[in-house]
Coordinates of C-alpha atoms in Angstrom, one line a residue:
X181 CA 115.9 77.3 104.4
X182 CA 118.9 77.6 106.9
X183 CA 118.5 81.6 106.3
X184 CA 122.6 81.4 106.2
X185 CA 122.6 84.6 103.6
X186 CA 123.0 87.5 105.8
X187 CA 122.9 90.0 103.2
X188 CA 119.3 88.8 102.3
X189 CA 117.5 89.3 105.6
X190 CA 115.1 91.6 106.3
X191 CA 114.6 91.9 102.4
X192 CA 111.0 92.8 101.6
X193 CA 111.0 91.1 98.2
X194 CA 111.4 87.8 99.8
X195 CA 108.5 85.5 100.3
X196 CA 108.5 81.5 100.7
X197 CA 106.4 79.9 98.1
X198 CA 105.9 76.0 97.0
X199 CA 105.3 77.3 93.0
X200 CA 108.1 76.7 91.0
X201 CA 109.0 80.0 89.5
X202 CA 108.7 81.4 85.7
X203 CA 112.1 81.9 84.3
X204 CA 111.8 84.3 81.2
X205 CA 114.2 86.3 79.0
X206 CA 111.9 89.2 79.2
X207 CA 113.1 92.1 81.9
X208 CA 110.7 95.0 82.7
X209 CA 112.5 96.4 85.7
X210 CA 116.6 96.3 86.0
X211 CA 118.4 96.8 89.1
X212 CA 122.0 97.6 89.2
X213 CA 124.1 97.0 92.4
X214 CA 127.0 95.5 91.2
X215 CA 129.6 97.2 93.9
X216 CA 129.8 98.9 97.3
X217 CA 132.3 101.4 96.1
X218 CA 130.9 104.8 98.1
X219 CA 132.4 108.0 99.0
X220 CA 130.2 108.7 102.0
X221 CA 129.8 106.7 105.3
X222 CA 126.2 107.3 106.4
X223 CA 125.8 106.4 109.9
X224 CA 122.7 104.6 109.1
X225 CA 124.2 102.3 106.3
X226 CA 126.2 99.1 106.6
X227 CA 129.4 97.8 104.8
X228 CA 127.4 95.9 102.7
X229 CA 126.6 99.2 100.6
X230 CA 129.7 101.0 101.2
X231 CA 132.3 98.2 101.8
X232 CA 134.5 98.3 98.5
X233 CA 133.6 95.4 96.9
X234 CA 133.6 95.1 93.0
X235 CA 131.7 92.6 91.0
X236 CA 133.0 89.5 89.8
X237 CA 131.4 89.4 86.7
X238 CA 132.1 92.2 83.9
X239 CA 128.9 94.1 84.4
X240 CA 129.4 95.7 80.7
X241 CA 129.4 92.2 79.0
X242 CA 126.6 91.0 80.8
X243 CA 124.5 94.0 79.8
X244 CA 125.4 93.7 76.4
X245 CA 124.5 90.0 76.4
X246 CA 121.1 91.0 77.5
X247 CA 120.8 93.4 74.9
X248 CA 121.9 91.4 72.1
X249 CA 118.9 88.4 73.3
X250 CA 116.6 91.2 73.3
X251 CA 116.0 90.6 76.9
X252 CA 115.7 94.5 77.7
X253 CA 113.2 94.9 75.1
X254 CA 110.4 95.4 77.3
X255 CA 112.2 96.8 80.4
X256 CA 110.7 100.3 81.2
X257 CA 112.8 101.3 84.1
X258 CA 116.7 100.6 85.3
X259 CA 117.4 101.6 88.9
X260 CA 120.9 102.4 89.9
X261 CA 121.7 101.8 93.8
X262 CA 125.3 101.1 95.4
X263 CA 127.5 102.1 96.9
X264 CA 127.8 105.2 94.6
X265 CA 127.0 104.2 90.9
X266 CA 128.7 107.4 89.5
X267 CA 132.1 106.0 90.9
X268 CA 131.9 102.9 88.8
X269 CA 134.3 103.9 85.8
X270 CA 131.4 101.5 83.4
X271 CA 128.6 103.6 84.4
X272 CA 128.3 105.9 81.5
X273 CA 128.9 102.9 79.2
X274 CA 126.4 100.8 81.0
X275 CA 123.8 103.5 80.3
X276 CA 125.0 103.9 76.6
X277 CA 124.6 100.1 76.2
X278 CA 121.1 100.0 77.3
X279 CA 120.0 103.3 75.9
X280 CA 121.2 101.5 72.3
X281 CA 119.7 98.4 72.5
X282 CA 116.6 98.5 75.0
X283 CA 113.1 99.9 74.8
X284 CA 113.0 103.4 73.8
X285 CA 110.8 104.6 76.8
X286 CA 113.4 103.1 79.3
X287 CA 114.5 105.6 81.8
X288 CA 117.3 105.3 84.6
X289 CA 116.4 105.7 88.1
X290 CA 119.8 106.5 89.5
X291 CA 120.5 107.2 93.8
X292 CA 123.3 109.3 93.8
X293 CA 124.8 111.3 97.0
X294 CA 125.8 114.0 94.2
X295 CA 128.9 114.8 96.3
X296 CA 130.8 114.6 92.6
X297 CA 129.0 116.2 89.7
X298 CA 128.7 113.7 87.3
X299 CA 128.8 114.2 83.1
X300 CA 127.0 111.1 82.1
X301 CA 124.0 111.9 84.2
X302 CA 124.3 115.6 82.9
X303 CA 124.2 114.4 79.5
X304 CA 121.2 111.9 80.1
X305 CA 119.0 114.6 82.3
X306 CA 119.5 116.7 78.8
X307 CA 118.0 113.8 76.9
X308 CA 115.2 113.2 79.2
X309 CA 116.5 109.6 80.1
X310 CA 117.3 109.7 83.7
X311 CA 115.9 110.6 87.5
X312 CA 118.1 111.0 90.4
X313 CA 117.1 110.7 94.2
X314 CA 119.8 112.2 96.2
X315 CA 119.4 112.1 100.6
X316 CA 120.8 115.0 102.3
X317 CA 119.4 114.4 105.7
X318 CA 120.9 117.7 107.4
X319 CA 120.2 121.4 106.9
X320 CA 123.7 122.7 108.2
X321 CA 127.3 121.1 107.0
X322 CA 128.1 119.7 110.7
X323 CA 125.2 117.6 111.3
X324 CA 125.3 116.5 107.4
X325 CA 129.2 115.4 108.9
X326 CA 127.7 113.3 111.5
X327 CA 125.1 111.8 109.6
X328 CA 126.6 111.3 106.1
X329 CA 130.2 111.0 106.9
X330 CA 132.3 113.3 104.8
X331 CA 132.2 117.2 105.0
X332 CA 130.6 117.6 101.7
X333 CA 127.4 119.7 102.3
X334 CA 127.9 122.4 100.2
X335 CA 129.4 120.4 97.5
X336 CA 126.1 118.3 97.5
X337 CA 123.9 121.3 97.4
X338 CA 126.0 122.8 94.3
X339 CA 125.8 119.9 92.3
X340 CA 121.9 119.3 92.8
X341 CA 121.7 123.0 91.6
X342 CA 123.4 122.0 88.5
X343 CA 121.3 119.0 87.7
X344 CA 118.0 121.2 88.7
X345 CA 118.7 123.6 86.4
X346 CA 118.5 121.2 83.8
X347 CA 115.1 119.7 84.9
X348 CA 114.0 119.7 88.5
X349 CA 111.1 117.4 87.8
X350 CA 113.8 114.8 87.5
X351 CA 115.4 115.3 91.0
X352 CA 114.3 114.1 94.1
X353 CA 115.5 115.3 97.2
X354 CA 115.2 112.8 100.2
X355 CA 115.3 113.7 103.7
X356 CA 115.8 110.7 106.0
X357 CA 114.9 111.3 109.5
X358 CA 117.5 109.7 112.1
X359 CA 117.9 110.2 116.1
X360 CA 120.4 113.2 115.4
X361 CA 118.5 115.3 112.7
X362 CA 114.8 115.8 113.9
X363 CA 115.5 119.5 115.3
X364 CA 113.4 122.1 114.1
X365 CA 116.3 124.5 113.6
X366 CA 118.2 121.9 111.5
X367 CA 114.8 121.6 109.5
X368 CA 114.3 125.2 108.8
X369 CA 118.3 125.5 107.5
X370 CA 117.5 122.8 105.2
X371 CA 114.8 124.4 103.5
X372 CA 116.8 127.5 103.6
X373 CA 119.4 126.0 102.0
X374 CA 117.2 124.2 99.3
X375 CA 115.6 127.9 98.7
X376 CA 119.4 129.4 98.6
X377 CA 120.1 126.9 95.9
X378 CA 117.0 127.1 93.8
X379 CA 115.8 124.1 94.5
X380 CA 111.8 124.7 94.6
X381 CA 110.7 122.8 91.9
X382 CA 112.1 119.7 92.6
X383 CA 110.4 116.5 94.1
X384 CA 111.0 115.9 98.1
X385 CA 110.7 112.6 99.5
X386 CA 110.3 112.4 103.6
X387 CA 111.7 109.3 104.9
X388 CA 112.8 107.6 108.3
X389 CA 115.8 105.3 108.7
X390 CA 115.1 102.3 107.0
X391 CA 116.1 99.9 110.1
X392 CA 113.2 101.5 112.4
X393 CA 110.3 99.3 111.1
X394 CA 108.5 100.6 114.4
X395 CA 109.9 104.3 114.6
X396 CA 109.2 106.6 117.4
X397 CA 105.9 108.7 117.6
X398 CA 107.7 111.6 118.3
X399 CA 109.4 111.4 114.4
X400 CA 106.2 112.1 113.3
X401 CA 105.9 115.8 114.7
X402 CA 109.1 116.7 113.0
X403 CA 107.5 114.7 109.8
X404 CA 104.7 117.1 110.1
X405 CA 106.9 120.0 110.7
X406 CA 109.0 119.5 108.1
X407 CA 106.2 118.7 105.5
X408 CA 104.0 121.9 106.3
X409 CA 107.5 123.8 106.2
X410 CA 108.0 123.0 102.6
X411 CA 104.9 123.6 101.5
X412 CA 104.7 127.3 103.3
X413 CA 107.7 128.2 101.1
X414 CA 106.2 126.9 98.0
X415 CA 107.8 123.5 97.8
X416 CA 104.6 121.6 96.5
X417 CA 105.8 118.4 95.5
X418 CA 106.0 116.8 98.6
X419 CA 105.6 113.1 99.9
X420 CA 106.2 110.7 102.1
X421 CA 107.8 107.0 102.1
X422 CA 104.7 104.4 102.2
X423 CA 105.5 103.0 105.8
X424 CA 105.3 106.5 107.1
X425 CA 102.0 107.3 105.7
X426 CA 100.9 104.0 107.3
X427 CA 102.1 104.9 110.4
X428 CA 99.5 107.9 110.2
X429 CA 96.9 105.7 109.9
X430 CA 97.7 103.5 113.1
X431 CA 97.5 106.8 115.2
X432 CA 96.1 105.4 118.7
X433 CA 93.8 108.2 120.5
X434 CA 96.3 109.3 122.8
X435 CA 98.9 109.6 120.1
X436 CA 96.3 111.5 118.0
X437 CA 95.8 114.0 120.6
X438 CA 99.7 114.6 121.2
X439 CA 99.7 115.0 117.4
X440 CA 96.7 117.5 117.0
X441 CA 98.3 119.5 120.5
X442 CA 101.7 120.0 118.5
X443 CA 100.4 121.1 115.1
X444 CA 98.1 123.8 116.9
X445 CA 101.1 125.1 119.4
X446 CA 103.1 125.0 116.1
X447 CA 100.2 126.4 113.5
X448 CA 100.9 123.6 111.4
X449 CA 97.3 122.1 111.7
X450 CA 96.6 122.9 108.0
X451 CA 98.3 120.1 107.0
X452 CA 95.5 117.6 108.2
X453 CA 93.4 117.0 105.4
X454 CA 89.3 117.8 106.4
X455 CA 86.8 115.4 104.7
X456 CA 84.4 118.4 105.4
X457 CA 86.1 120.7 103.1
X458 CA 86.6 117.9 100.3
X459 CA 83.2 115.9 100.4
X460 CA 84.5 114.2 97.2
X461 CA 87.7 113.2 95.9
X462 CA 89.9 111.3 93.5
X463 CA 92.4 108.6 94.7
X464 CA 95.2 108.1 92.1
X465 CA 97.0 104.8 92.8
X466 CA 95.0 101.5 93.5
X467 CA 97.8 99.8 95.4
X468 CA 98.7 99.1 99.6
X469 CA 98.6 102.8 100.4
X470 CA 95.2 103.5 99.0
X471 CA 94.0 100.3 100.7
X472 CA 95.6 100.9 103.9
X473 CA 94.0 104.8 104.0
X474 CA 90.7 103.7 102.9
X475 CA 90.1 101.0 105.0
X476 CA 91.6 102.4 108.2
X477 CA 91.5 106.5 108.5
X478 CA 88.4 108.8 110.3
X479 CA 88.9 110.8 107.0
X480 CA 87.4 108.1 104.7
X481 CA 84.8 107.2 106.8
X482 CA 83.7 110.6 107.0
X483 CA 84.0 111.7 103.4
X484 CA 81.1 111.9 101.3
X485 CA 82.2 110.2 97.9
X486 CA 85.4 109.2 96.1
X487 CA 86.7 107.4 92.8
X488 CA 90.2 105.8 92.3
X489 CA 92.1 106.0 89.1
X490 CA 95.4 103.9 88.3
X491 CA 97.7 104.1 85.2
X492 CA 98.0 100.3 85.3
X493 CA 95.8 99.0 82.8
X494 CA 95.5 95.5 84.4
X495 CA 93.8 97.5 87.4
X496 CA 91.6 99.4 85.5
X497 CA 87.8 98.1 85.7
X498 CA 88.5 96.2 88.8
X499 CA 87.1 97.3 91.9
X500 CA 88.1 97.5 95.2
X501 CA 85.9 99.0 98.3
X502 CA 83.0 98.6 95.6
X503 CA 84.3 101.4 93.2
X504 CA 85.7 100.9 90.0
X505 CA 88.9 101.3 89.2
X506 CA 89.3 104.1 86.5
X507 CA 91.7 105.3 83.4
X508 CA 93.5 108.5 84.7
X509 CA 91.8 109.9 81.4
X510 CA 88.9 110.8 83.7
X511 CA 90.7 113.7 85.2
X512 CA 90.8 115.5 82.0
X513 CA 87.0 116.4 82.6
X514 CA 86.9 116.3 86.3
X515 CA 87.3 119.5 88.5
X516 CA 87.9 117.7 92.0
X517 CA 90.9 117.6 93.7
X518 CA 93.5 114.3 93.6
X519 CA 95.2 112.8 96.3
X520 CA 98.5 110.7 95.3
X521 CA 98.4 107.6 97.0
X522 CA 102.0 106.9 95.7
X523 CA 105.5 107.0 96.9
X524 CA 107.7 104.9 94.7
X525 CA 106.1 106.4 91.7
X526 CA 104.9 109.9 93.0
X527 CA 107.1 112.2 90.5
X528 CA 105.3 109.8 87.6
X529 CA 102.1 110.5 89.2
X530 CA 102.0 114.2 89.8
X531 CA 103.6 114.5 85.9
X532 CA 100.8 112.6 84.7
X533 CA 98.3 114.4 86.5
X534 CA 99.2 117.8 85.2
X535 CA 99.6 116.6 81.7
X536 CA 96.4 115.6 81.9
X537 CA 95.1 118.4 83.0
X538 CA 97.7 121.2 82.3
X539 CA 98.3 122.0 85.7
X540 CA 98.8 121.5 89.4
X541 CA 96.0 123.0 90.6
X542 CA 93.6 119.9 92.0
X543 CA 96.5 118.1 93.2
X544 CA 96.2 117.8 97.0
X545 CA 98.6 117.6 99.5
X546 CA 98.7 116.6 103.1
X547 CA 98.1 114.2 105.8
X548 CA 95.1 111.6 105.7
X549 CA 94.5 110.6 109.2

């Protein structure tokens, strides 16, 4: 109540409630962030995440306890944050402990800077049990050093190439926009390096410095530029963070005019999805993003018809916007285009669609405004 814990300020998961929490030993989602040891010093980060602090308890023993008590039997995802998780000597031990005793469907999402190659990541990539996300945030070594704090630009690309050679579907490359890296030449150089190191088949996540809740309108131009240029270079799995997608839904009339003028001057106007050309669409995802774009965008005011699907069995059969949420299996015999209304699970949804349909031809990529 006194709000003394600075580490928890701004956390989106903190809510006020009068209801007592229901305590269960069953864990469906495990997040491991047990130290703040890192080999980079990103200018948008804080010492909370790179201060060098280590846990005051034995993490391996704790994970072993959870495993032995069957608390991880239903765990489907383990997320590794940091600090840099691969620097911890117990990284592989914890991976193996969870894999040995937890749900066999459990996979790991590791947020790593890829400065150093990780043998455990290579081992688990080959077994199909791990996904990685790496922020690069620059197109040149000089800018990388300014933003990421160390001269390791080429190391990161070389290591990502090694990971991608094993399974590009499980590699997500992230570009976090800051005040320093929005220049078009920087973005073009970033794409050139991604192509040089054969990273076309990876996932690409476009983000904005998390401290900028209400980021400058000018950022949207750079985001649109990067998004379109990636696609023009046959990099097809590109998605935006949810708060960026929602920012595009809130453009006022003046911003929209400025944005359209910019797109036309750079020959980027095809990034805006045209409801007249699509007419009938399937939205994959029945969460907040879908709700906001359906409710707020001109696109859906002009779209003739759409349906909604979701992988969550608890949502299937329920209704939103007078539309019954359907199973993804309806995609098998449906030739309509599919728009992925998800950021957190974009790669999973993309794979599910391609598995059901046999190709990615129907997946629609672009901006809904």
